[in-house]
Short mmCIF file of C-alpha atoms and ligand atoms in Angstrom, two decimals:
data_model
loop_
_atom_site.label_atom_id
_atom_site.label_comp_id
_atom_site.label_asym_id
_atom_site.label_seq_id
_atom_site.Cartn_x
_atom_site.Cartn_y
_atom_site.Cartn_z
CA MET A 1 3.59 -5.24 33.84
CA LYS A 2 0.92 -6.93 31.73
CA ILE A 3 0.82 -5.94 28.07
CA ALA A 4 -1.91 -7.07 25.67
CA ILE A 5 -1.35 -6.85 21.94
CA ILE A 6 -4.47 -7.19 19.82
CA GLY A 7 -3.60 -8.64 16.41
CA ALA A 8 -0.68 -10.95 15.54
CA GLY A 9 0.06 -9.33 12.20
CA ALA A 10 3.18 -7.52 11.02
CA ALA A 11 2.97 -4.64 13.54
CA GLY A 12 1.78 -6.75 16.48
CA SER A 13 4.46 -9.44 16.05
CA ILE A 14 7.48 -7.17 15.82
CA CYS A 15 6.08 -5.16 18.73
CA ALA A 16 5.69 -8.32 20.88
CA ILE A 17 9.25 -9.53 20.18
CA GLU A 18 10.78 -6.11 20.87
CA LEU A 19 8.76 -5.74 24.06
CA LYS A 20 9.95 -9.03 25.56
CA ARG A 21 13.54 -8.19 24.66
CA ARG A 22 13.32 -4.73 26.17
CA ILE A 23 11.21 -5.60 29.21
CA PRO A 24 11.86 -9.31 29.93
CA SER A 25 9.82 -9.19 33.11
CA ALA A 26 6.68 -8.03 31.30
CA GLU A 27 3.91 -10.50 30.52
CA VAL A 28 3.16 -10.06 26.84
CA ASP A 29 -0.05 -11.65 25.52
CA VAL A 30 -0.99 -11.45 21.86
CA TYR A 31 -4.65 -12.05 20.99
CA GLU A 32 -5.24 -13.05 17.39
CA ALA A 33 -8.67 -13.54 15.83
CA GLY A 34 -7.39 -15.87 13.12
CA LYS A 35 -6.25 -19.47 13.45
CA ARG A 36 -2.64 -18.56 12.77
CA PRO A 37 -0.48 -15.51 13.41
CA LEU A 38 0.69 -13.43 10.45
CA ALA A 39 -1.77 -14.96 7.96
CA LYS A 40 -1.77 -11.79 5.89
CA VAL A 41 2.02 -11.51 5.80
CA ALA A 42 2.06 -15.08 4.42
CA ILE A 43 0.28 -13.90 1.26
CA THR A 44 2.11 -10.60 0.79
CA GLY A 45 3.95 -9.93 -2.44
CA GLY A 46 2.23 -12.87 -4.13
CA GLY A 47 3.64 -15.19 -1.44
CA ARG A 48 7.14 -13.69 -1.73
CA CYS A 49 6.69 -10.82 0.80
CA ASN A 50 7.81 -7.45 -0.44
CA LEU A 51 9.08 -6.56 3.01
CA THR A 52 10.33 -3.03 2.36
CA ASN A 53 11.70 -0.65 -0.27
CA SER A 54 15.00 1.16 -0.78
CA PHE A 55 12.99 4.44 -1.15
CA GLU A 56 15.28 5.40 -4.06
CA GLY A 57 12.47 5.51 -6.60
CA ILE A 58 10.50 8.25 -4.84
CA ARG A 59 11.34 11.94 -4.48
CA SER A 60 9.34 12.56 -1.32
CA LEU A 61 7.64 10.37 1.30
CA GLY A 62 4.29 11.86 0.26
CA GLU A 63 4.61 10.01 -3.06
CA ALA A 64 4.62 6.68 -1.23
CA TYR A 65 2.39 7.58 1.73
CA PRO A 66 -0.70 9.51 0.60
CA ARG A 67 -1.80 9.27 4.25
CA GLY A 68 0.70 9.49 7.10
CA GLU A 69 3.62 11.16 5.34
CA LYS A 70 4.54 13.45 8.25
CA LEU A 71 4.18 10.74 10.88
CA MET A 72 6.27 8.24 8.93
CA LYS A 73 8.96 10.85 8.32
CA ARG A 74 9.28 11.31 12.05
CA LEU A 75 9.18 7.59 12.92
CA PHE A 76 11.67 6.60 10.20
CA ARG A 77 14.33 8.64 12.01
CA ASN A 78 14.47 5.83 14.56
CA PHE A 79 13.45 2.82 12.53
CA GLY A 80 13.45 3.28 8.76
CA HIS A 81 14.05 0.77 5.99
CA ALA A 82 17.80 0.40 6.71
CA GLU A 83 17.13 -0.42 10.38
CA THR A 84 14.35 -2.80 9.35
CA LEU A 85 16.64 -4.68 6.98
CA ARG A 86 19.28 -4.90 9.71
CA TRP A 87 16.67 -6.13 12.22
CA PHE A 88 15.61 -8.96 9.91
CA GLU A 89 19.20 -9.73 8.87
CA ASP A 90 20.10 -10.12 12.54
CA GLU A 91 17.37 -12.75 12.67
CA GLY A 92 18.99 -14.64 9.80
CA ILE A 93 16.99 -13.33 6.80
CA ARG A 94 18.89 -12.53 3.59
CA PHE A 95 17.40 -10.11 1.05
CA VAL A 96 17.40 -9.39 -2.66
CA LEU A 97 16.83 -5.90 -3.99
CA GLN A 98 14.93 -5.79 -7.30
CA GLU A 99 15.41 -3.17 -10.01
CA ASP A 100 12.10 -1.61 -8.96
CA HIS A 101 13.61 -0.85 -5.50
CA CYS A 102 11.59 -3.57 -3.72
CA TYR A 103 13.21 -5.85 -1.13
CA PHE A 104 12.19 -9.51 -0.91
CA PRO A 105 13.68 -12.31 1.18
CA ALA A 106 16.33 -14.13 -0.91
CA SER A 107 14.31 -17.32 -0.39
CA GLN A 108 11.41 -15.59 -2.27
CA ASP A 109 9.17 -17.14 0.38
CA ALA A 110 6.95 -15.09 2.71
CA MET A 111 6.72 -18.12 5.00
CA GLU A 112 10.38 -17.62 5.92
CA ILE A 113 9.39 -14.27 7.47
CA VAL A 114 6.25 -15.69 9.10
CA ASN A 115 8.07 -18.71 10.59
CA MET A 116 10.94 -16.60 11.87
CA LEU A 117 8.61 -14.09 13.61
CA CYS A 118 6.51 -16.90 15.15
CA LEU A 119 9.64 -18.68 16.38
CA ARG A 120 11.09 -15.51 17.91
CA MET A 121 7.81 -14.72 19.68
CA ARG A 122 7.80 -18.20 21.19
CA GLN A 123 11.51 -18.08 22.09
CA GLU A 124 11.13 -14.71 23.80
CA GLY A 125 8.19 -16.00 25.88
CA VAL A 126 5.38 -14.09 24.18
CA ARG A 127 2.04 -15.85 24.82
CA ILE A 128 0.07 -16.12 21.58
CA HIS A 129 -3.67 -16.78 21.85
CA THR A 130 -4.98 -17.60 18.38
CA GLY A 131 -8.66 -17.94 17.52
CA HIS A 132 -9.62 -15.25 20.03
CA LYS A 133 -11.20 -12.16 18.59
CA VAL A 134 -11.29 -9.15 20.89
CA SER A 135 -14.77 -7.64 20.72
CA THR A 136 -14.36 -4.66 23.06
CA ILE A 137 -11.58 -2.83 24.81
CA GLY A 138 -12.59 -1.05 27.99
CA ARG A 139 -10.81 0.63 30.86
CA GLU A 140 -11.33 0.10 34.59
CA GLU A 141 -9.89 2.17 37.42
CA THR A 142 -8.16 -0.71 39.16
CA GLN A 143 -7.72 -3.38 36.50
CA GLY A 144 -6.46 -1.21 33.63
CA TYR A 145 -7.54 -2.35 30.17
CA VAL A 146 -10.21 -5.01 29.93
CA LEU A 147 -10.46 -7.02 26.75
CA SER A 148 -13.67 -8.91 26.14
CA PHE A 149 -14.10 -11.84 23.79
CA GLU A 150 -17.11 -13.73 22.48
CA ASP A 151 -15.68 -17.11 23.43
CA LYS A 152 -13.64 -16.65 26.58
CA PRO A 153 -13.51 -14.68 29.82
CA ASP A 154 -12.18 -11.13 29.89
CA ALA A 155 -8.42 -10.47 29.94
CA PHE A 156 -6.76 -7.58 31.78
CA ALA A 157 -3.66 -5.56 30.95
CA ASP A 158 -1.84 -2.45 32.16
CA ILE A 159 -1.07 -1.56 28.57
CA ALA A 160 -2.98 -2.37 25.37
CA VAL A 161 -1.59 -2.20 21.83
CA VAL A 162 -4.13 -2.27 19.03
CA ALA A 163 -2.58 -3.72 15.87
CA THR A 164 -5.66 -5.12 14.16
CA GLY A 165 -4.86 -4.08 10.56
CA GLY A 166 -7.22 -2.38 8.07
CA CYS A 167 -10.55 -1.79 9.74
CA GLN A 168 -13.04 -2.39 6.94
CA SER A 169 -15.28 -4.81 8.84
CA LYS A 170 -18.17 -3.45 10.90
CA SER A 171 -17.02 -5.35 14.01
CA SER A 172 -13.55 -3.74 13.83
CA GLN A 173 -15.10 -0.32 13.44
CA ASN A 174 -17.46 -0.93 16.39
CA MET A 175 -14.55 -1.97 18.61
CA LEU A 176 -12.60 1.17 17.69
CA GLU A 177 -15.59 3.54 17.89
CA ALA A 178 -16.34 2.36 21.43
CA LEU A 179 -12.94 3.76 22.45
CA GLY A 180 -14.26 7.25 21.77
CA LEU A 181 -11.45 8.11 19.38
CA GLU A 182 -11.84 9.88 16.08
CA ILE A 183 -11.90 7.45 13.17
CA VAL A 184 -11.33 8.48 9.59
CA PRO A 185 -13.97 6.46 7.68
CA PRO A 186 -12.23 3.48 6.08
CA VAL A 187 -12.32 3.08 2.29
CA PRO A 188 -10.36 0.70 0.07
CA SER A 189 -7.08 1.62 -1.57
CA LEU A 190 -4.91 -0.11 -4.19
CA PHE A 191 -7.36 -1.37 -6.78
CA SER A 192 -7.56 -1.54 -10.54
CA PHE A 193 -10.23 0.14 -12.68
CA ASN A 194 -13.14 -1.41 -14.52
CA ILE A 195 -13.62 0.08 -17.98
CA SER A 196 -16.33 -1.34 -20.18
CA ASP A 197 -14.75 -0.41 -23.51
CA ARG A 198 -14.57 -3.64 -25.52
CA GLU A 199 -12.01 -2.21 -27.94
CA LEU A 200 -9.68 -1.48 -25.05
CA THR A 201 -10.21 -4.72 -23.13
CA ALA A 202 -9.66 -6.69 -26.36
CA LEU A 203 -6.03 -5.60 -25.93
CA MET A 204 -5.73 -7.39 -22.56
CA GLY A 205 -2.19 -8.33 -21.67
CA THR A 206 -0.76 -5.21 -23.38
CA VAL A 207 1.76 -3.32 -21.25
CA VAL A 208 3.01 0.23 -21.78
CA GLU A 209 6.13 0.78 -19.73
CA GLU A 210 5.85 4.55 -19.20
CA ALA A 211 2.35 5.99 -19.11
CA SER A 212 0.48 8.42 -16.91
CA VAL A 213 -3.17 8.47 -15.84
CA THR A 214 -5.23 11.33 -14.42
CA PHE A 215 -8.77 11.70 -13.17
CA ALA A 216 -10.37 14.45 -15.26
CA GLY A 217 -11.07 17.55 -13.20
CA THR A 218 -8.87 16.48 -10.29
CA GLY A 219 -5.19 16.84 -9.47
CA PHE A 220 -4.86 13.08 -8.91
CA SER A 221 -2.50 11.25 -11.23
CA GLY A 222 -0.27 8.19 -11.39
CA LYS A 223 2.81 7.45 -13.50
CA GLY A 224 4.54 4.22 -14.46
CA PRO A 225 3.80 0.98 -16.27
CA LEU A 226 0.18 0.49 -17.38
CA LEU A 227 -1.45 -2.87 -18.01
CA ILE A 228 -4.59 -3.50 -20.05
CA THR A 229 -6.63 -6.30 -18.45
CA HIS A 230 -9.79 -8.10 -19.49
CA TRP A 231 -11.79 -5.83 -17.18
CA GLY A 232 -10.02 -2.51 -17.76
CA LEU A 233 -6.73 -1.03 -16.59
CA SER A 234 -4.22 -2.00 -13.92
CA GLY A 235 -0.46 -1.80 -13.26
CA PRO A 236 1.63 0.54 -11.12
CA ALA A 237 0.32 3.78 -12.69
CA ILE A 238 -3.31 2.82 -11.89
CA LEU A 239 -2.48 1.53 -8.39
CA LYS A 240 -0.70 4.78 -7.53
CA LEU A 241 -3.67 6.77 -8.78
CA SER A 242 -6.10 4.54 -6.82
CA SER A 243 -4.06 5.13 -3.69
CA HIS A 244 -3.72 8.89 -3.98
CA ALA A 245 -7.36 9.32 -5.06
CA ALA A 246 -8.79 6.59 -2.72
CA ARG A 247 -11.12 8.87 -0.81
CA HIS A 248 -12.17 10.97 -3.81
CA LEU A 249 -13.00 7.80 -5.75
CA ALA A 250 -14.98 6.33 -2.85
CA ASP A 251 -17.04 9.54 -2.75
CA LYS A 252 -17.72 9.15 -6.49
CA ALA A 253 -18.63 5.44 -6.11
CA TRP A 254 -15.48 4.60 -8.11
CA LYS A 255 -16.79 6.21 -11.27
CA GLY A 256 -15.31 8.98 -13.36
CA ARG A 257 -13.46 10.05 -16.50
CA LEU A 258 -9.93 8.76 -16.79
CA LEU A 259 -7.40 10.43 -19.08
CA VAL A 260 -4.57 8.22 -20.29
CA ASN A 261 -1.30 9.58 -21.59
CA TRP A 262 0.11 6.55 -23.41
CA THR A 263 3.51 8.16 -23.98
CA GLY A 264 4.72 9.41 -20.60
CA MET A 265 5.72 12.58 -22.53
CA ASN A 266 4.31 16.07 -22.65
CA GLU A 267 3.18 17.77 -25.85
CA GLN A 268 6.51 19.59 -26.30
CA GLU A 269 8.34 16.29 -26.29
CA LEU A 270 5.77 14.29 -28.25
CA ARG A 271 5.36 16.59 -31.29
CA PRO A 272 9.06 16.56 -32.33
CA MET A 273 9.16 12.79 -31.77
CA LEU A 274 6.19 12.30 -34.11
CA GLY A 275 7.72 14.85 -36.52
CA THR A 276 10.91 12.76 -36.77
CA LEU A 277 8.88 9.59 -37.31
CA ALA A 278 6.76 11.30 -39.98
CA SER A 279 9.72 12.68 -41.94
CA ALA A 280 11.73 9.45 -41.78
CA GLN A 281 8.72 7.32 -42.83
CA SER A 282 6.77 9.87 -44.87
CA HIS A 283 5.59 7.42 -47.58
CA LYS A 284 4.84 4.61 -45.17
CA LYS A 285 1.52 3.75 -43.58
CA ILE A 286 1.15 5.26 -40.13
CA SER A 287 -0.20 1.95 -38.86
CA ASN A 288 3.09 0.26 -39.79
CA THR A 289 5.37 2.70 -37.94
CA HIS A 290 4.49 2.85 -34.29
CA PRO A 291 6.62 4.57 -31.61
CA ASP A 292 8.92 2.03 -29.85
CA THR A 293 7.12 2.42 -26.53
CA ILE A 294 3.62 1.64 -27.91
CA PRO A 295 2.83 -1.97 -28.85
CA VAL A 296 1.47 -2.35 -32.37
CA ARG A 297 -2.10 -3.43 -31.45
CA LEU A 298 -2.45 -0.52 -29.06
CA TRP A 299 -1.10 1.82 -31.76
CA GLU A 300 -3.80 0.61 -34.15
CA HIS A 301 -6.43 1.22 -31.43
CA ILE A 302 -5.10 4.74 -30.83
CA LEU A 303 -5.12 5.47 -34.58
CA ARG A 304 -8.74 4.31 -34.81
CA LYS A 305 -9.69 6.59 -31.89
CA ALA A 306 -7.82 9.47 -33.54
CA GLY A 307 -9.86 8.89 -36.71
CA ALA A 308 -6.84 7.93 -38.86
CA ARG A 309 -7.67 5.45 -41.67
CA GLU A 310 -5.78 2.15 -41.63
CA ASP A 311 -4.09 2.89 -44.98
CA LEU A 312 -3.24 6.53 -44.18
CA ARG A 313 0.41 7.49 -44.78
CA TRP A 314 2.43 9.93 -42.70
CA ASN A 315 2.56 12.49 -45.51
CA GLU A 316 -1.26 12.42 -45.76
CA LEU A 317 -1.91 13.05 -42.05
CA GLY A 318 -2.09 16.85 -42.19
CA THR A 319 -2.16 19.29 -39.30
CA LYS A 320 -5.66 18.39 -38.10
CA GLY A 321 -4.91 14.69 -38.21
CA LEU A 322 -1.65 15.23 -36.33
CA ASN A 323 -3.45 17.27 -33.68
CA ARG A 324 -6.03 14.51 -33.21
CA LEU A 325 -3.29 11.91 -32.92
CA VAL A 326 -1.37 14.02 -30.37
CA ASN A 327 -4.53 14.55 -28.37
CA THR A 328 -5.39 10.83 -28.33
CA LEU A 329 -1.87 9.87 -27.32
CA LEU A 330 -1.85 12.41 -24.49
CA ASN A 331 -5.48 12.53 -23.32
CA ASP A 332 -7.18 9.32 -24.31
CA GLU A 333 -10.45 9.32 -22.41
CA TYR A 334 -12.18 6.33 -20.77
CA GLU A 335 -15.18 5.99 -18.49
CA VAL A 336 -14.31 4.19 -15.25
CA THR A 337 -17.33 2.15 -14.13
CA GLY A 338 -16.00 0.63 -10.91
CA LYS A 339 -13.06 -0.95 -9.16
CA SER A 340 -11.61 -4.44 -9.00
CA ARG A 341 -9.52 -5.84 -6.19
CA PHE A 342 -5.83 -5.96 -7.11
CA LYS A 343 -5.04 -9.48 -5.94
CA GLU A 344 -1.39 -8.80 -5.15
CA GLU A 345 -2.07 -6.16 -2.50
CA PHE A 346 -4.94 -4.10 -1.12
CA VAL A 347 -5.05 -1.89 1.93
CA THR A 348 -7.40 0.37 3.85
CA CYS A 349 -7.27 4.14 3.60
CA GLY A 350 -8.59 5.59 6.88
CA GLY A 351 -8.63 4.26 10.43
CA ILE A 352 -7.64 5.81 13.75
CA ALA A 353 -7.11 9.54 13.06
CA LEU A 354 -3.49 10.50 13.62
CA GLN A 355 -4.42 13.51 15.76
CA ASN A 356 -5.55 11.03 18.45
CA LEU A 357 -1.98 9.81 18.80
CA ASN A 358 1.24 11.15 20.22
CA PRO A 359 3.37 11.21 17.02
CA SER A 360 6.52 10.03 18.79
CA THR A 361 5.06 7.13 20.75
CA LEU A 362 1.72 6.27 19.07
CA GLU A 363 0.08 6.35 22.50
CA THR A 364 -3.41 7.86 22.50
CA LYS A 365 -3.54 11.37 23.91
CA THR A 366 -6.67 10.67 25.94
CA SER A 367 -6.14 7.09 27.22
CA PRO A 368 -2.69 6.57 28.77
CA GLY A 369 -1.33 3.11 28.06
CA LEU A 370 -3.38 2.59 24.89
CA TYR A 371 -1.28 2.41 21.71
CA PHE A 372 -1.98 1.88 18.00
CA ALA A 373 0.30 0.42 15.33
CA GLY A 374 0.00 -0.53 11.66
CA GLU A 375 -2.78 -0.29 9.14
CA VAL A 376 -5.43 0.30 11.83
CA THR A 377 -4.16 3.90 11.85
CA ASP A 378 -4.87 6.38 9.07
CA VAL A 379 -1.57 5.52 7.37
CA ASP A 380 -1.36 3.65 4.09
CA ALA A 381 0.90 3.57 1.08
CA ILE A 382 1.26 2.66 -2.56
CA THR A 383 2.58 -0.81 -3.43
CA GLY A 384 6.29 -1.60 -3.18
CA GLY A 385 6.87 -2.70 0.43
CA PHE A 386 5.84 0.65 1.92
CA ASN A 387 2.80 -0.73 3.76
CA LEU A 388 4.73 -3.44 5.56
CA GLN A 389 7.47 -0.91 6.30
CA ALA A 390 4.89 1.28 8.05
CA ALA A 391 3.75 -1.73 10.11
CA TRP A 392 7.31 -2.74 11.12
CA THR A 393 8.15 0.86 12.02
CA MET A 394 5.03 1.45 14.07
CA GLY A 395 5.25 -1.88 15.91
CA TYR A 396 8.88 -1.18 16.78
CA THR A 397 8.09 2.41 17.82
CA VAL A 398 5.37 1.30 20.24
CA ALA A 399 7.68 -1.25 21.91
CA ARG A 400 10.36 1.39 22.33
CA ALA A 401 7.86 3.87 23.76
CA ILE A 402 6.47 1.33 26.25
CA GLU A 403 10.01 0.58 27.40
CA ALA A 404 10.60 4.30 27.99
CA LYS A 405 7.33 4.53 29.91
CA ALA A 406 8.26 1.51 32.03
CA LYS A 407 11.62 3.10 32.83
CA ALA A 408 9.97 6.38 33.74
CA TYR A 409 7.68 4.52 36.17
CA SER A 410 10.73 2.65 37.54
CA VAL A 411 9.42 -0.74 36.50
CA LEU A 412 12.83 -1.21 34.90
CA PRO A 413 16.30 -0.41 36.19
CA GLY A 414 17.84 2.78 34.73
C1 FAD B 1 -2.91 -9.81 -0.74
C2 FAD B 1 -2.06 -8.74 -0.07
C3 FAD B 1 -0.72 -8.64 -0.39
C4 FAD B 1 0.06 -7.64 0.21
N1 FAD B 1 1.38 -7.55 -0.12
C5 FAD B 1 2.16 -6.61 0.45
C6 FAD B 1 3.54 -6.52 0.16
O1 FAD B 1 4.12 -7.37 -0.54
N2 FAD B 1 4.25 -5.50 0.74
C7 FAD B 1 3.67 -4.60 1.58
O2 FAD B 1 4.36 -3.71 2.07
N3 FAD B 1 2.37 -4.68 1.92
C8 FAD B 1 1.61 -5.68 1.38
N4 FAD B 1 0.28 -5.77 1.73
C9 FAD B 1 -0.23 -4.87 2.78
C10 FAD B 1 0.25 -5.40 4.13
O3 FAD B 1 0.04 -6.79 4.20
C11 FAD B 1 -0.46 -4.72 5.29
O4 FAD B 1 -0.41 -3.34 5.13
C12 FAD B 1 0.19 -5.13 6.61
O5 FAD B 1 0.08 -6.52 6.80
C13 FAD B 1 -0.43 -4.39 7.78
O6 FAD B 1 0.10 -4.89 8.97
P1 FAD B 1 -0.74 -4.83 10.32
O7 FAD B 1 0.07 -5.53 11.35
O8 FAD B 1 -1.19 -3.46 10.55
O9 FAD B 1 -2.03 -5.68 10.01
P2 FAD B 1 -2.18 -7.21 9.61
O10 FAD B 1 -0.89 -7.78 9.13
O11 FAD B 1 -3.37 -7.28 8.74
O12 FAD B 1 -2.50 -7.92 11.01
C14 FAD B 1 -3.63 -7.60 11.78
C15 FAD B 1 -4.02 -8.85 12.57
O13 FAD B 1 -4.99 -8.50 13.53
C16 FAD B 1 -5.96 -9.53 13.61
N5 FAD B 1 -7.19 -8.95 14.15
C17 FAD B 1 -8.03 -8.07 13.56
N6 FAD B 1 -9.03 -7.74 14.39
C18 FAD B 1 -8.82 -8.44 15.54
C19 FAD B 1 -9.53 -8.52 16.77
N7 FAD B 1 -10.64 -7.82 17.01
N8 FAD B 1 -9.06 -9.35 17.76
C20 FAD B 1 -7.92 -10.07 17.54
N9 FAD B 1 -7.22 -10.03 16.38
C21 FAD B 1 -7.65 -9.22 15.39
C22 FAD B 1 -6.07 -9.99 12.16
O14 FAD B 1 -6.60 -11.32 12.11
C23 FAD B 1 -4.63 -9.91 11.70
O15 FAD B 1 -3.93 -11.13 11.87
C24 FAD B 1 -0.51 -6.75 1.15
C25 FAD B 1 -1.87 -6.87 1.47
C26 FAD B 1 -2.64 -7.86 0.87
C27 FAD B 1 -4.10 -7.96 1.21
#
């Protein structure tokens, strides 16, 4: 049995190792366009590799996977984060779990993961062909799958696994489109927002630990820490919003009205909190008594936007002034003018439509022996190790499914 894996990334590598362990007699060839396997994994998590998540910080999988929730739910039954950790631990990797539920290798070095996966591929007898970009995948009656390259003769395989990652380049899209499968148009996900409001960006470096952000007129929102940068807003709340609203924002050319709730509270919680502050500090200047969660320079900015004079005291605020302050704290409006790449992580929303695939095996419904794994599919997640987890799970799933297929065709004993 000849198996070709296209892409030596996270999904392709784990798939190759599992395949050789499950079907030792199979010839497994991995074709990688780049000079080295796993180049992207090497830069994940700022070079530390946020390999997975404990999933304790989310209430439902849909929170983490805006696309692919149902599929991942099904696949995690066989290979979820616990199985992934065990898989890597069996290969000698030790982990640390951070307070934010993210798992990193204890070495804090993504290269430990990369080196281990490369070594295991070699030890298991996987043939890795780097610097060879697959330009088309075809199918022939007798030869099975035919992979063509720009720089070398065609390669043939009984089974082909496409694990080429996010398909934003035109050449990737052409290769996939030629397969005749439905492709959800790829758009970027996980980015920060450009906001050309000098008063806001002057506060760069300011962090609010619990904020929420919403796109006006949509149901899309994100909660969590918010960071003011020199170009606008970033941090987990913005990244979550960018992920959940990825397609909507692409349609709007990444422009729109953003509403910021700087408090993480609702009006019913905020008013009594401000009431307590006002009565305890009634003769003091409002600008000198900011809520604990709002840094002083941001508080001054909010007061300016709410129209409160610098020397105004709490007992001079009045009902109208209080209403303006509440409204600014809960619905502070900014014009988003574009997006910026979040350097720590960015992924593609879109790819091979999930209805093309058998949800248990990730084999295409129309081309037997053709499988997809990882970000090339229409599955992507928020930050926190969820994207790599999807890649590990899908790569593992495909290997398991190919083994079952091989057994069914009596290539393997049992
Ligand atoms: C800067 C950055 C940091 C990130 N950090 C994290 C993190 O800490 N945690 C997390 O969960 N996720 C993170 N991600 C996302 C995560 O890296 C990806 O979701 C994940 O690597 C996807 O795995 P994959 O195997 O599908 O694709 P990839 O790992 O991207 O691998 C695909 C491979 O296929 C190759 N390829 C593509 N086309 C062809 C072709 N035609 N022929 C041959 N080879 C081809 C590519 O060169 C590549 O090596 C990060 C992403 C970025 C950009």
